[in-house]
Amino acid sequence: MTFNKKMIAAFLIFVLVPITVLGYISNRISTDILQKTISSQTVETLKMLDRNMMASITEVNHFSDYIIASGDVQSFLTSSKKESIYDLYSKEQAIAGVMYANAEVHQFALYNTLEEKVYQSNNRVSQEENLFSQQLLQEMKKIKGEPVWQSPSAVVSHPFQQNTALFFTHGRVVNDIDTLDPLGYMVLLIRLDLFDQVFKQDSSAVSTELLINKEGEILYALDDQWIGKKLAVESLQQVQSGETGYLLEPWNGETQLITYMPSQLNLAGEEDIWLVSLKPWALLSNDITYIRNTTLGLALLALLAAIFFNFFYLRKTAGFVQALQDSMKQVEKGDLSVRMKTYNLKELNRLSLRFNQMVQRLGQLIVQIKKEEEKSRTAEFKILQQQINPHFLYNTLESINALAAMSGQKEISKMTINLGRLLRISINGDYEVPVQREVSHVISYLEIQKIRFNDSFSYELDIDESLSQKRVLKLILQPLVENILIHAFEEQEDGLISISGKCVGGKGYFQIRDNGKGISKANLVKILQKREDFEEKGHGLRNVHERLQLYYGKSYGMIICSSEQGTIIQLSFPVSRGEKANV
């Protein structure tokens, strides 16, 4: 099958088939997605409702803290019954003034430790009536001063309830702020506005939010006709599972999407409380038709776009791929003269250009590799010609050294020892050696040359201790020193060679200085440009530079600065490649 036919088959499989399947199952998927999406959004709304309810309760708790700690309330509960009527009236007026600070408080009452009412803000309620239930009283005594809340459904028959209005009840023990001894009890009747404002702000027009307990009793609803009734759904146990979720169940005569989550709210006599949101599914499912129609419309547009794409782009792409395949076959056969034509499409033309550049570069690399292989064969041949048995050489030098020592020829003995050291590091097969050995090698070379040149030059060393055990490519200092001795000093009698080494920021540096005649600007340019006509004098320098870059990378190598007062050569190499003990 040709590439063009494969592309058409792929188009039919991966475009038309998915569009057909999408049209078949879109209604079911849309239903599931709609339920999950709406429920997920509803959960966020319920979380916000829960936070806002807790914030409203916290505000009332703070207000309650202020009341029970106020001097007027504390004094009122500790005052004697024999106190003058005027004083009692003044304190009652002060307490009444405190109540104006919170609009949600409908009623306020104080009791002494004998559970006798000593003050209430609404005189229409009989003074003899006990204004809190035994359940609320037991909870207040149990937690000794912390606020206790009771839902409206628990106080439907409460004496505070007037004209069928419903309220939250807030109570707590009033303790002496100095001794923490109980002085009495405080009861606040809180209007449903405390939660109504929260639920009105966060509730949509089509949803109903409820607070229910583990028996399914509705503790609070924005429509207070539901307070005290049961949430009659078959899957009530699933709603009360303690987890967040959703389900479809009939309620109040129609199917509802019920989303539920546990609430942080804590009310007296209620172990667990849940927040429930009910949304009529008939209204929500109207969106599925719109989604289905939109999906079909998008599928049709996708089909038209796919046909347009196949005609104007896919065919051209297929033609390009076929041409590229043919060109690659020619390259595989060794024809590097093949070139692809230009294309109108920018992306295809760019690939065509890159292919042509790649083939051209491949030809250049083949020529370059052939040259490198020829050089490598030549170098290997020279190395084979120059091979010497190292053990025979070392034994011979030891014999010469022994004869020189026996004859009292100290200079010959010294040169023999240094030559042996030079040869040991040169013949050693390792590419890298510790800096200490490399420096030792160049010292041996300098000592031999000092004898040869009758001490016409001197040298000095300054190598940081931190660099001595770092490893470096071997035989990089001796060629530079040799170049100095051959070309820098000539007849000069006071030549000086300075070698320093240091470690800075993960790099090692050698700096070789001399006080010779320096390198002329023209010759320095030839060295840097690798001119063949300067092969004789620049070979050693370039050899060191190229070996450093081949072994360590282009970030390392050699820098040369020269003048009539002398030459400075700096070498750089990495010092993070590991350290080895001197051997």
mmCIF file of C-alpha atoms in Angstrom, residues 222-474:
data_model
loop_
_atom_site.group_PDB
_atom_site.id
_atom_site.type_symbol
_atom_site.label_atom_id
_atom_site.label_comp_id
_atom_site.label_asym_id
_atom_site.label_seq_id
_atom_site.Cartn_x
_atom_site.Cartn_y
_atom_site.Cartn_z
ATOM 1 C CA LEU A 222 -33.914 28.761 53.717
ATOM 2 C CA ASP A 223 -37.618 27.941 53.349
ATOM 3 C CA ASP A 224 -38.439 27.400 57.042
ATOM 4 C CA GLN A 225 -41.498 25.242 56.200
ATOM 5 C CA TRP A 226 -39.066 22.301 55.853
ATOM 6 C CA ILE A 227 -37.472 22.759 59.286
ATOM 7 C CA GLY A 228 -38.312 19.827 61.533
ATOM 8 C CA LYS A 229 -39.460 17.581 58.638
ATOM 9 C CA LYS A 230 -37.720 14.495 57.218
ATOM 10 C CA LEU A 231 -35.657 14.324 54.045
ATOM 11 C CA ALA A 232 -37.557 11.346 52.636
ATOM 12 C CA VAL A 233 -35.231 9.766 50.057
ATOM 13 C CA GLU A 234 -34.502 6.074 49.554
ATOM 14 C CA SER A 235 -30.716 6.468 49.585
ATOM 15 C CA LEU A 236 -30.535 8.400 52.863
ATOM 16 C CA GLN A 237 -27.832 6.045 54.195
ATOM 17 C CA GLN A 238 -25.614 6.894 51.216
ATOM 18 C CA VAL A 239 -26.096 10.606 51.917
ATOM 19 C CA GLN A 240 -25.031 9.983 55.537
ATOM 20 C CA SER A 241 -21.979 7.874 54.619
ATOM 21 C CA GLY A 242 -19.629 10.592 55.845
ATOM 22 C CA GLU A 243 -18.238 11.185 52.341
ATOM 23 C CA THR A 244 -18.935 13.750 49.629
ATOM 24 C CA GLY A 245 -20.955 12.587 46.624
ATOM 25 C CA TYR A 246 -24.094 12.864 44.521
ATOM 26 C CA LEU A 247 -27.097 10.771 43.375
ATOM 27 C CA LEU A 248 -30.417 11.010 41.531
ATOM 28 C CA GLU A 249 -33.492 10.470 43.747
ATOM 29 C CA PRO A 250 -37.172 11.561 43.688
ATOM 30 C CA TRP A 251 -38.089 14.170 46.315
ATOM 31 C CA ASN A 252 -40.995 16.561 46.647
ATOM 32 C CA GLY A 253 -42.691 15.088 43.583
ATOM 33 C CA GLU A 254 -39.808 15.223 41.089
ATOM 34 C CA THR A 255 -36.371 13.720 40.463
ATOM 35 C CA GLN A 256 -33.586 15.687 42.105
ATOM 36 C CA LEU A 257 -29.808 15.749 41.649
ATOM 37 C CA ILE A 258 -28.808 15.455 45.311
ATOM 38 C CA THR A 259 -25.276 16.580 46.248
ATOM 39 C CA TYR A 260 -24.120 16.059 49.833
ATOM 40 C CA MET A 261 -21.115 16.574 52.099
ATOM 41 C CA PRO A 262 -20.424 16.472 55.870
ATOM 42 C CA SER A 263 -20.591 19.839 57.665
ATOM 43 C CA GLN A 264 -18.279 21.281 60.340
ATOM 44 C CA LEU A 265 -21.303 22.578 62.239
ATOM 45 C CA ASN A 266 -21.695 21.313 65.806
ATOM 46 C CA LEU A 267 -25.146 21.528 67.436
ATOM 47 C CA ALA A 268 -26.341 20.242 70.799
ATOM 48 C CA GLY A 269 -27.722 16.726 70.626
ATOM 49 C CA GLU A 270 -26.516 16.186 67.047
ATOM 50 C CA GLU A 271 -23.563 13.876 66.454
ATOM 51 C CA ASP A 272 -23.220 14.369 62.685
ATOM 52 C CA ILE A 273 -24.636 17.041 60.385
ATOM 53 C CA TRP A 274 -24.689 17.085 56.566
ATOM 54 C CA LEU A 275 -25.144 19.820 54.006
ATOM 55 C CA VAL A 276 -27.440 18.752 51.148
ATOM 56 C CA SER A 277 -28.227 20.517 47.879
ATOM 57 C CA LEU A 278 -31.210 19.449 45.744
ATOM 58 C CA LYS A 279 -31.543 20.536 42.090
ATOM 59 C CA PRO A 280 -34.471 19.513 39.819
ATOM 60 C CA TRP A 281 -33.000 17.180 37.190
ATOM 61 C CA ALA A 282 -35.683 18.087 34.644
ATOM 62 C CA LEU A 283 -34.361 21.651 34.484
ATOM 63 C CA LEU A 284 -30.719 20.610 34.443
ATOM 64 C CA SER A 285 -31.152 17.981 31.719
ATOM 65 C CA ASN A 286 -32.387 20.612 29.264
ATOM 66 C CA ASP A 287 -28.729 21.480 28.750
ATOM 67 C CA ILE A 288 -28.013 17.961 27.464
ATOM 68 C CA THR A 289 -30.031 18.591 24.313
ATOM 69 C CA TYR A 290 -28.019 21.728 23.678
ATOM 70 C CA ILE A 291 -24.796 19.840 24.316
ATOM 71 C CA ARG A 292 -25.853 17.024 21.991
ATOM 72 C CA ASN A 293 -26.775 19.408 19.190
ATOM 73 C CA THR A 294 -23.572 21.330 19.711
ATOM 74 C CA THR A 295 -21.591 18.084 19.611
ATOM 75 C CA LEU A 296 -23.211 17.040 16.342
ATOM 76 C CA GLY A 297 -22.562 20.477 14.869
ATOM 77 C CA LEU A 298 -18.939 20.338 15.927
ATOM 78 C CA ALA A 299 -18.640 16.822 14.509
ATOM 79 C CA LEU A 300 -19.934 18.059 11.165
ATOM 80 C CA LEU A 301 -17.516 20.962 11.198
ATOM 81 C CA ALA A 302 -14.689 18.582 12.091
ATOM 82 C CA LEU A 303 -15.616 16.362 9.159
ATOM 83 C CA LEU A 304 -15.621 19.295 6.735
ATOM 84 C CA ALA A 305 -12.314 20.524 8.168
ATOM 85 C CA ALA A 306 -10.810 17.042 7.822
ATOM 86 C CA ILE A 307 -11.878 16.852 4.147
ATOM 87 C CA PHE A 308 -10.456 20.303 3.503
ATOM 88 C CA PHE A 309 -7.232 19.365 5.329
ATOM 89 C CA ASN A 310 -6.893 16.155 3.310
ATOM 90 C CA PHE A 311 -7.323 17.947 -0.009
ATOM 91 C CA PHE A 312 -5.113 20.987 0.565
ATOM 92 C CA TYR A 313 -2.456 19.717 2.990
ATOM 93 C CA LEU A 314 -2.409 15.961 3.464
ATOM 94 C CA ARG A 315 -1.896 15.172 -0.219
ATOM 95 C CA LYS A 316 1.013 17.587 -0.427
ATOM 96 C CA THR A 317 2.511 16.125 2.731
ATOM 97 C CA ALA A 318 2.151 12.609 1.343
ATOM 98 C CA GLY A 319 3.892 13.685 -1.866
ATOM 99 C CA PHE A 320 6.717 15.234 0.132
ATOM 100 C CA VAL A 321 7.179 12.084 2.247
ATOM 101 C CA GLN A 322 7.285 9.955 -0.903
ATOM 102 C CA ALA A 323 9.908 12.252 -2.464
ATOM 103 C CA LEU A 324 11.929 12.208 0.760
ATOM 104 C CA GLN A 325 11.806 8.413 0.830
ATOM 105 C CA ASP A 326 13.068 8.208 -2.772
ATOM 106 C CA SER A 327 15.890 10.655 -2.009
ATOM 107 C CA MET A 328 16.917 8.691 1.081
ATOM 108 C CA LYS A 329 17.143 5.508 -1.009
ATOM 109 C CA GLN A 330 19.521 7.269 -3.388
ATOM 110 C CA VAL A 331 21.651 8.434 -0.458
ATOM 111 C CA GLU A 332 21.748 4.862 0.887
ATOM 112 C CA LYS A 333 23.171 3.779 -2.458
ATOM 113 C CA GLY A 334 26.003 6.298 -2.047
ATOM 114 C CA ASP A 335 24.710 9.079 -4.297
ATOM 115 C CA LEU A 336 25.423 12.235 -2.266
ATOM 116 C CA SER A 337 24.659 14.554 -5.169
ATOM 117 C CA VAL A 338 20.897 14.106 -4.756
ATOM 118 C CA ARG A 339 18.959 17.256 -3.765
ATOM 119 C CA MET A 340 15.271 17.837 -3.007
ATOM 120 C CA LYS A 341 13.243 20.581 -4.683
ATOM 121 C CA THR A 342 11.641 23.551 -2.928
ATOM 122 C CA TYR A 343 8.011 23.507 -1.692
ATOM 123 C CA ASN A 344 5.402 26.219 -1.204
ATOM 124 C CA LEU A 345 4.550 25.080 2.326
ATOM 125 C CA LYS A 346 7.048 26.630 4.723
ATOM 126 C CA GLU A 347 7.355 23.548 6.935
ATOM 127 C CA LEU A 348 7.963 21.182 4.001
ATOM 128 C CA ASN A 349 10.400 23.576 2.372
ATOM 129 C CA ARG A 350 12.326 23.835 5.658
ATOM 130 C CA LEU A 351 12.602 20.031 5.894
ATOM 131 C CA SER A 352 13.719 19.880 2.271
ATOM 132 C CA LEU A 353 16.406 22.484 2.944
ATOM 133 C CA ARG A 354 17.579 20.620 6.052
ATOM 134 C CA PHE A 355 17.823 17.377 4.059
ATOM 135 C CA ASN A 356 19.935 19.041 1.398
ATOM 136 C CA GLN A 357 22.200 20.569 4.058
ATOM 137 C CA MET A 358 22.490 17.200 5.809
ATOM 138 C CA VAL A 359 23.530 15.405 2.595
ATOM 139 C CA GLN A 360 26.049 18.129 1.798
ATOM 140 C CA ARG A 361 27.489 17.993 5.309
ATOM 141 C CA LEU A 362 27.597 14.198 5.128
ATOM 142 C CA GLY A 363 29.759 14.414 2.030
ATOM 143 C CA GLN A 364 32.085 16.875 3.750
ATOM 144 C CA LEU A 365 32.364 14.618 6.797
ATOM 145 C CA ILE A 366 33.201 11.600 4.660
ATOM 146 C CA VAL A 367 36.065 13.520 3.028
ATOM 147 C CA GLN A 368 37.220 14.756 6.428
ATOM 148 C CA ILE A 369 37.082 11.258 7.937
ATOM 149 C CA LYS A 370 39.176 9.896 5.081
ATOM 150 C CA LYS A 371 41.823 12.564 5.745
ATOM 151 C CA GLU A 372 41.765 11.840 9.486
ATOM 152 C CA GLU A 373 42.098 8.117 8.871
ATOM 153 C CA GLU A 374 45.099 8.734 6.643
ATOM 154 C CA LYS A 375 46.707 10.917 9.320
ATOM 155 C CA SER A 376 45.937 8.294 11.959
ATOM 156 C CA ARG A 377 47.564 5.533 9.904
ATOM 157 C CA THR A 378 50.638 7.690 9.365
ATOM 158 C CA ALA A 379 50.882 8.459 13.091
ATOM 159 C CA GLU A 380 50.460 4.819 14.039
ATOM 160 C CA PHE A 381 53.215 3.869 11.630
ATOM 161 C CA LYS A 382 55.565 6.442 13.158
ATOM 162 C CA ILE A 383 54.726 5.179 16.652
ATOM 163 C CA LEU A 384 55.443 1.592 15.630
ATOM 164 C CA GLN A 385 58.767 2.701 14.189
ATOM 165 C CA GLN A 386 59.723 4.442 17.401
ATOM 166 C CA GLN A 387 58.713 1.703 19.860
ATOM 167 C CA ILE A 388 61.433 0.716 22.300
ATOM 168 C CA ASN A 389 61.421 -1.983 24.895
ATOM 169 C CA PRO A 390 60.979 0.134 28.099
ATOM 170 C CA HIS A 391 62.554 -2.444 30.435
ATOM 171 C CA PHE A 392 65.676 -2.672 28.273
ATOM 172 C CA LEU A 393 65.840 1.135 28.195
ATOM 173 C CA TYR A 394 65.425 1.509 31.989
ATOM 174 C CA ASN A 395 68.064 -1.197 32.666
ATOM 175 C CA THR A 396 70.498 0.470 30.267
ATOM 176 C CA LEU A 397 70.026 3.857 31.945
ATOM 177 C CA GLU A 398 70.538 2.271 35.353
ATOM 178 C CA SER A 399 73.817 0.746 34.122
ATOM 179 C CA ILE A 400 74.988 4.115 32.751
ATOM 180 C CA ASN A 401 74.056 5.775 36.058
ATOM 181 C CA ALA A 402 76.009 3.144 38.025
ATOM 182 C CA LEU A 403 79.098 3.536 35.824
ATOM 183 C CA ALA A 404 78.896 7.334 36.063
ATOM 184 C CA ALA A 405 78.603 7.196 39.851
ATOM 185 C CA MET A 406 81.539 4.811 40.130
ATOM 186 C CA SER A 407 83.634 7.117 37.905
ATOM 187 C CA GLY A 408 82.640 10.209 39.902
ATOM 188 C CA GLN A 409 80.753 11.715 36.973
ATOM 189 C CA LYS A 410 77.969 13.412 38.944
ATOM 190 C CA GLU A 411 76.620 15.412 36.003
ATOM 191 C CA ILE A 412 76.312 12.283 33.882
ATOM 192 C CA SER A 413 74.617 10.460 36.776
ATOM 193 C CA LYS A 414 72.233 13.355 37.330
ATOM 194 C CA MET A 415 71.317 13.531 33.628
ATOM 195 C CA THR A 416 70.795 9.759 33.512
ATOM 196 C CA ILE A 417 68.451 9.810 36.532
ATOM 197 C CA ASN A 418 66.411 12.702 35.113
ATOM 198 C CA LEU A 419 66.282 11.084 31.688
ATOM 199 C CA GLY A 420 64.921 7.914 33.284
ATOM 200 C CA ARG A 421 62.191 9.928 34.999
ATOM 201 C CA LEU A 422 61.321 11.616 31.719
ATOM 202 C CA LEU A 423 61.015 8.319 29.914
ATOM 203 C CA ARG A 424 58.922 6.680 32.626
ATOM 204 C CA ILE A 425 56.113 9.231 32.368
ATOM 205 C CA SER A 426 56.412 9.436 28.578
ATOM 206 C CA ILE A 427 56.166 5.685 28.038
ATOM 207 C CA ASN A 428 53.432 5.222 30.695
ATOM 208 C CA GLY A 429 50.149 4.337 28.929
ATOM 209 C CA ASP A 430 47.865 6.537 31.055
ATOM 210 C CA TYR A 431 46.506 9.686 29.432
ATOM 211 C CA GLU A 432 46.295 11.600 32.724
ATOM 212 C CA VAL A 433 48.727 11.918 35.632
ATOM 213 C CA PRO A 434 48.636 13.863 38.901
ATOM 214 C CA VAL A 435 49.763 17.477 38.538
ATOM 215 C CA GLN A 436 52.618 16.654 40.905
ATOM 216 C CA ARG A 437 54.014 14.051 38.443
ATOM 217 C CA GLU A 438 53.598 16.367 35.457
ATOM 218 C CA VAL A 439 55.560 19.064 37.306
ATOM 219 C CA SER A 440 58.172 16.482 38.325
ATOM 220 C CA HIS A 441 58.514 15.488 34.681
ATOM 221 C CA VAL A 442 59.196 19.037 33.502
ATOM 222 C CA ILE A 443 61.675 19.530 36.377
ATOM 223 C CA SER A 444 63.632 16.478 35.164
ATOM 224 C CA TYR A 445 63.660 17.920 31.670
ATOM 225 C CA LEU A 446 64.841 21.338 32.921
ATOM 226 C CA GLU A 447 67.611 19.777 34.996
ATOM 227 C CA ILE A 448 68.943 17.925 31.949
ATOM 228 C CA GLN A 449 68.793 21.098 29.859
ATOM 229 C CA LYS A 450 70.556 23.150 32.547
ATOM 230 C CA ILE A 451 73.519 20.780 32.331
ATOM 231 C CA ARG A 452 73.375 20.883 28.548
ATOM 232 C CA PHE A 453 73.283 24.705 28.411
ATOM 233 C CA ASN A 454 75.837 25.206 31.219
ATOM 234 C CA ASP A 455 73.284 26.746 33.616
ATOM 235 C CA SER A 456 72.631 29.642 31.231
ATOM 236 C CA PHE A 457 69.032 29.806 32.483
ATOM 237 C CA SER A 458 67.154 29.211 35.716
ATOM 238 C CA TYR A 459 63.624 28.239 36.606
ATOM 239 C CA GLU A 460 61.166 28.715 39.463
ATOM 240 C CA LEU A 461 57.980 26.905 40.477
ATOM 241 C CA ASP A 462 54.842 28.029 42.343
ATOM 242 C CA ILE A 463 52.202 25.267 42.380
ATOM 243 C CA ASP A 464 49.224 25.504 44.806
ATOM 244 C CA GLU A 465 49.002 22.564 47.183
ATOM 245 C CA SER A 466 45.278 22.203 46.307
ATOM 246 C CA LEU A 467 46.256 21.471 42.688
ATOM 247 C CA SER A 468 49.087 18.974 43.256
ATOM 248 C CA GLN A 469 46.899 15.834 43.423
ATOM 249 C CA LYS A 470 44.453 16.859 40.696
ATOM 250 C CA ARG A 471 44.811 14.910 37.462
ATOM 251 C CA VAL A 472 45.828 16.499 34.180
ATOM 252 C CA LEU A 473 46.674 15.381 30.650
ATOM 253 C CA LYS A 474 50.345 14.362 30.674
#
